[in-house]
Short mmCIF file of C-alpha atoms and ligand atoms in Angstrom, two decimals:
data_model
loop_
_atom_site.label_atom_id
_atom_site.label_comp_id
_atom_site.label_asym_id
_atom_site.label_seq_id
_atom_site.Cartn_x
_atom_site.Cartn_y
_atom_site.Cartn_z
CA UNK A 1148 0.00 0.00 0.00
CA UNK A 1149 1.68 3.59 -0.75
CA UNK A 1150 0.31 6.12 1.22
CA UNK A 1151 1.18 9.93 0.12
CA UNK A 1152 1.32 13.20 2.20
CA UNK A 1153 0.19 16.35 0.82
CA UNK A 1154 1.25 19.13 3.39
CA UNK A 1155 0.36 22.56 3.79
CA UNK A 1156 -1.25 25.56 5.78
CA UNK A 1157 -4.31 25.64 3.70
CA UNK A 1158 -5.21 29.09 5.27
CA UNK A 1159 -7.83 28.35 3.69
CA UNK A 1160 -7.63 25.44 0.82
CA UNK A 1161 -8.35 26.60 -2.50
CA UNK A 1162 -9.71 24.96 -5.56
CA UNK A 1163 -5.67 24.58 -6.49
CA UNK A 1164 -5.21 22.47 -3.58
CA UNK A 1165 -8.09 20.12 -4.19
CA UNK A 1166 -6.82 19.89 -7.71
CA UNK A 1167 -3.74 18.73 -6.61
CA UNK A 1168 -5.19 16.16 -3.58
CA UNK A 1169 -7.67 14.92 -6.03
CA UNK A 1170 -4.93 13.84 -8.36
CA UNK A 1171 -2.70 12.56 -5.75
CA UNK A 1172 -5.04 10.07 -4.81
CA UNK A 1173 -5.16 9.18 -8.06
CA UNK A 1174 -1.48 8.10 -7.92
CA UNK A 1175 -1.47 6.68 -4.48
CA UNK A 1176 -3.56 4.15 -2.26
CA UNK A 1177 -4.07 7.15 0.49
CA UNK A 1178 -3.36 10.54 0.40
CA UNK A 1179 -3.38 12.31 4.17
CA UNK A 1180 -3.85 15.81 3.63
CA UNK A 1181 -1.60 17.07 6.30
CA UNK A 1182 -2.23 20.40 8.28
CA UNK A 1183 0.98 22.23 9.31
CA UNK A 1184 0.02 23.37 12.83
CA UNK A 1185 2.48 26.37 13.43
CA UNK A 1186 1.56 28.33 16.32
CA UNK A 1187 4.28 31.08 15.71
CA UNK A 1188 2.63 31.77 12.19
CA UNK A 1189 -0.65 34.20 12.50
CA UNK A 1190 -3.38 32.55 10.69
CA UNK A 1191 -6.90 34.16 9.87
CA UNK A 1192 -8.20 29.94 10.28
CA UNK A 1193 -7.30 27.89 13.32
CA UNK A 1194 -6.00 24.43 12.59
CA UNK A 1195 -9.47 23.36 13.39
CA UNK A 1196 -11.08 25.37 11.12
CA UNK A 1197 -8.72 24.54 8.38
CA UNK A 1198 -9.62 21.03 8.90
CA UNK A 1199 -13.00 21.20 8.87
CA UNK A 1200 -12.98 22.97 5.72
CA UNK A 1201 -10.48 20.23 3.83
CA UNK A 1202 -12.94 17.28 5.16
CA UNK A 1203 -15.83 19.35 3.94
CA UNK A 1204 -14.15 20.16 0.64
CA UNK A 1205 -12.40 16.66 -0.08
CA UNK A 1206 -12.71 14.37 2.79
CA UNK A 1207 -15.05 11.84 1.14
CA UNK A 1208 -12.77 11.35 -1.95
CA UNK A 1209 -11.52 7.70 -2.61
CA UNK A 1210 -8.03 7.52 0.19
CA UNK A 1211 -8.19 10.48 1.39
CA UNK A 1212 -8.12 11.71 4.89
CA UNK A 1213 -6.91 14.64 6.73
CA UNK A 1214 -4.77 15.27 9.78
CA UNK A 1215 -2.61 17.43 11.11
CA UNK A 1216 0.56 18.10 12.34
CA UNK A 1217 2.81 19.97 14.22
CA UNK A 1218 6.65 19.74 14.06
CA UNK A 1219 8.68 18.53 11.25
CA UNK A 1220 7.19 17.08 8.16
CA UNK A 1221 9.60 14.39 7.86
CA UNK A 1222 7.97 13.35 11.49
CA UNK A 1223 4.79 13.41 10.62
CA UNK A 1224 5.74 10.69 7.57
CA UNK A 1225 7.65 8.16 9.12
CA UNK A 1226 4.89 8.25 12.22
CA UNK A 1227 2.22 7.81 9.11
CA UNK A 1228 4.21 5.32 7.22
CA UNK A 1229 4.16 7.80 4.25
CA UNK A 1230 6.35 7.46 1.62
CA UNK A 1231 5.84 10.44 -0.23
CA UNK A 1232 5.26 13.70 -0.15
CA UNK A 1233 3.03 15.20 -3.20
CA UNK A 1234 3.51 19.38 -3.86
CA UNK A 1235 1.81 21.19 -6.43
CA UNK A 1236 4.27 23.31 -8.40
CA UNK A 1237 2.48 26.62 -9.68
CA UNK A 1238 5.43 28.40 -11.92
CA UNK A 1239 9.12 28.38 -11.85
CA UNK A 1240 9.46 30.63 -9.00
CA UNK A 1241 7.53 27.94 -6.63
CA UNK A 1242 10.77 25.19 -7.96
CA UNK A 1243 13.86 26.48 -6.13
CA UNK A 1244 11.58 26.64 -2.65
CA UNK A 1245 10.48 23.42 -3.37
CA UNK A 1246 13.38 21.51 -4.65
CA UNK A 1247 15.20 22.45 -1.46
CA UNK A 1248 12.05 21.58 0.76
CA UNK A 1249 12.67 18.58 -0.80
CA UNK A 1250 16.22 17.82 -0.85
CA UNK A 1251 16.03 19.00 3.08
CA UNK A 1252 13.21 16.45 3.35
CA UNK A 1253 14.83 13.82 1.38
CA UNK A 1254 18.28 14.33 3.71
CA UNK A 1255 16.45 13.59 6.84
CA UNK A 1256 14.69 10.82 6.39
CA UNK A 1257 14.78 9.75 2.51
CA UNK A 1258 11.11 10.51 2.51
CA UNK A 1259 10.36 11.07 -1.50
CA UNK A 1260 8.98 14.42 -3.19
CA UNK A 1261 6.56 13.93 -6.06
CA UNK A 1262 5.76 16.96 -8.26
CA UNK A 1263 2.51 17.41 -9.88
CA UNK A 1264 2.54 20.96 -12.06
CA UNK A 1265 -0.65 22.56 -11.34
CA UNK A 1266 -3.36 23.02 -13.93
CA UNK A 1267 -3.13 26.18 -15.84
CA UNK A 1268 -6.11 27.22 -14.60
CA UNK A 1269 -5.04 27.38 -10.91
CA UNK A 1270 -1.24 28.70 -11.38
CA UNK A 1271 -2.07 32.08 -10.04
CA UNK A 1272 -4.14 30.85 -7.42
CA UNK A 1273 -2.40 31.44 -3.58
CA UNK A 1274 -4.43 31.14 -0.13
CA UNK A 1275 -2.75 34.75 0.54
CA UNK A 1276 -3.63 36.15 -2.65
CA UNK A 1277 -7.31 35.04 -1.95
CA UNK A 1278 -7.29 36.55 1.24
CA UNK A 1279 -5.94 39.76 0.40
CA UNK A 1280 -8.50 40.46 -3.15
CA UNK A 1281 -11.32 38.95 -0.79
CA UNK A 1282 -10.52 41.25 1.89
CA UNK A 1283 -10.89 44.85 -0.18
CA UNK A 1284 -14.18 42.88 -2.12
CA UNK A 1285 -12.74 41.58 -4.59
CA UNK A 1286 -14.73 38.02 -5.91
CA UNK A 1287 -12.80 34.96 -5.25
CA UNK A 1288 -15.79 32.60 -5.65
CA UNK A 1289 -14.62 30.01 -8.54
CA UNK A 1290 -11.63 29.84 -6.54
CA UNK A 1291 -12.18 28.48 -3.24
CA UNK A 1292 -15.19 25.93 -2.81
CA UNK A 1293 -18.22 27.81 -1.88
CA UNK A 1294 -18.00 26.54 1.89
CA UNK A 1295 -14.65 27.70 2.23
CA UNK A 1296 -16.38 30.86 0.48
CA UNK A 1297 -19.28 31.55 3.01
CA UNK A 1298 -16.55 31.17 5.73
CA UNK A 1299 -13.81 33.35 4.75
CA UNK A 1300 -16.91 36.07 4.58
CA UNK A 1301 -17.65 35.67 7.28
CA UNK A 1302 -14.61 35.69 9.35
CA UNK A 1303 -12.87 38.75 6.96
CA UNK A 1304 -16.16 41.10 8.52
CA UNK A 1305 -15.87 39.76 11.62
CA UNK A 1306 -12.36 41.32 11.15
CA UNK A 1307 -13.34 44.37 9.85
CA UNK A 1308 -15.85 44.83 12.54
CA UNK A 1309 -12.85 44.20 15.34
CA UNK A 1310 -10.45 46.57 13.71
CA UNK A 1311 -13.73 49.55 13.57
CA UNK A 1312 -14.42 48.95 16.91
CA UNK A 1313 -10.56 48.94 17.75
CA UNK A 1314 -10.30 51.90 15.92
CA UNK A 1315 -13.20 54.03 17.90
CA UNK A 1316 -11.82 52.97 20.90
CA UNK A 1317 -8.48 54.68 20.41
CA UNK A 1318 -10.10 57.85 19.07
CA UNK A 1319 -10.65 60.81 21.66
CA UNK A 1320 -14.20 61.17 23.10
CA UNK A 1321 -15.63 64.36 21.61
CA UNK A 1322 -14.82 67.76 23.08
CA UNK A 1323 -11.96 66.01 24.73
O1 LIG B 1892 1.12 25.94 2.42
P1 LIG B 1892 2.55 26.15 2.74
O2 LIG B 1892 2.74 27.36 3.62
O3 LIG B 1892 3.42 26.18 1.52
O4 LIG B 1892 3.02 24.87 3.61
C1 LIG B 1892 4.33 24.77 4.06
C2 LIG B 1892 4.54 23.49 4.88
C3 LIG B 1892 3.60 23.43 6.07
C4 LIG B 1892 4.31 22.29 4.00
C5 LIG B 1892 6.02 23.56 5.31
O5 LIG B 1892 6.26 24.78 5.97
C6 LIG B 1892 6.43 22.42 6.22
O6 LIG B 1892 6.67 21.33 5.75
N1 LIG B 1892 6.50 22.71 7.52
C7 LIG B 1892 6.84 21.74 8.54
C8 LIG B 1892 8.18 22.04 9.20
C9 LIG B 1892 9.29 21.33 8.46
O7 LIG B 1892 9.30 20.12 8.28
N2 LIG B 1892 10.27 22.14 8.03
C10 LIG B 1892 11.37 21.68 7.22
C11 LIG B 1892 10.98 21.70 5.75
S1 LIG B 1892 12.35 21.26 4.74
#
């Protein structure tokens, strides 16, 4: 049985990522979509949320399941019996990250990196490039799935409303 990793922040998954998990699994037995739990790293999703999302958005496909993790990747694969680790490369630019990811990866434990390019249609697509157009209104449906839509909505005016309210705090009262 070969069982494949595909890691990431997914803050939040887009319809790149599922592109890329869908067509892992069709190269592997089981694909674990794997969560990187950072706490140092400010994310607008917990690692709940994140996951909740992913198992909404691809949790019933064929192999596939998600966890997370929290700590080295290389860890997370030997305590997983993975083998490999699948990455989606967007565009040139993504390869020299990547490649040395993988090398570094490959040096500690001789985990495997497979490359799948992306499709065409999702080569532009980043979880921080979503945020930010979603964030001054910009529409980003077509590129997440609509769940992950409804929730980044939601939580993007709920941090709108925080920063207002932050903001009219810090101003003087009037006539002061
Ligand atoms: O979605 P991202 O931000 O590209 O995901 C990056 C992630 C989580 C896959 C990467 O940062 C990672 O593997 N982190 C775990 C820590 C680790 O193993 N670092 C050494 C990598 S060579």
């Amino acid at each position: 049985m070969r069982r494949a990793a595909c890691p990431g922040s997914f803050d939040p998954v887009t319809n790149g990522h599922i592109d890329i998990i869908a067509r892992a699994s069709t190269l592997f037995d089981e694909v674990v979509v794997a969560v990187g739990v950072n706490p140092s790293k400010s994310r607008l999703f917990s690692a709940q949320e994140r996951i909740e999302m992913l198992t909404e958005a691809c949790g019933s496909y064929p192999g596939v399941s998600i966890d997370s993790f929290d700590g080295l990747l290389t860890d997370f694969c030997r305590d997983h019996d993975v083998r490999a680790i699948v990455k989606g490369l967007r565009a040139v630019s993504d390869f020299d990250y990547e490649l040395q990811m993988a090398q570094m990866n490959s040096s500690l434990s001789g985990v495997e990196t497979v490359f799948v390019p992306t499709s065409p249609e999702y080569s532009f697509l980043a979880s921080s490039l979503v945020k930010e157009v979603a964030t001054y209104g910009g529409d980003v449906s077509g590129l997440v799935p609509d769940l992950v839509l409804t929730r980044l909505t939601r939580r993007l005016s709920e941090r709108a409303a925080e920063r207002a309210s932050e903001r009219a705090s810090e101003r003087p009262p009037p006539g002061a």
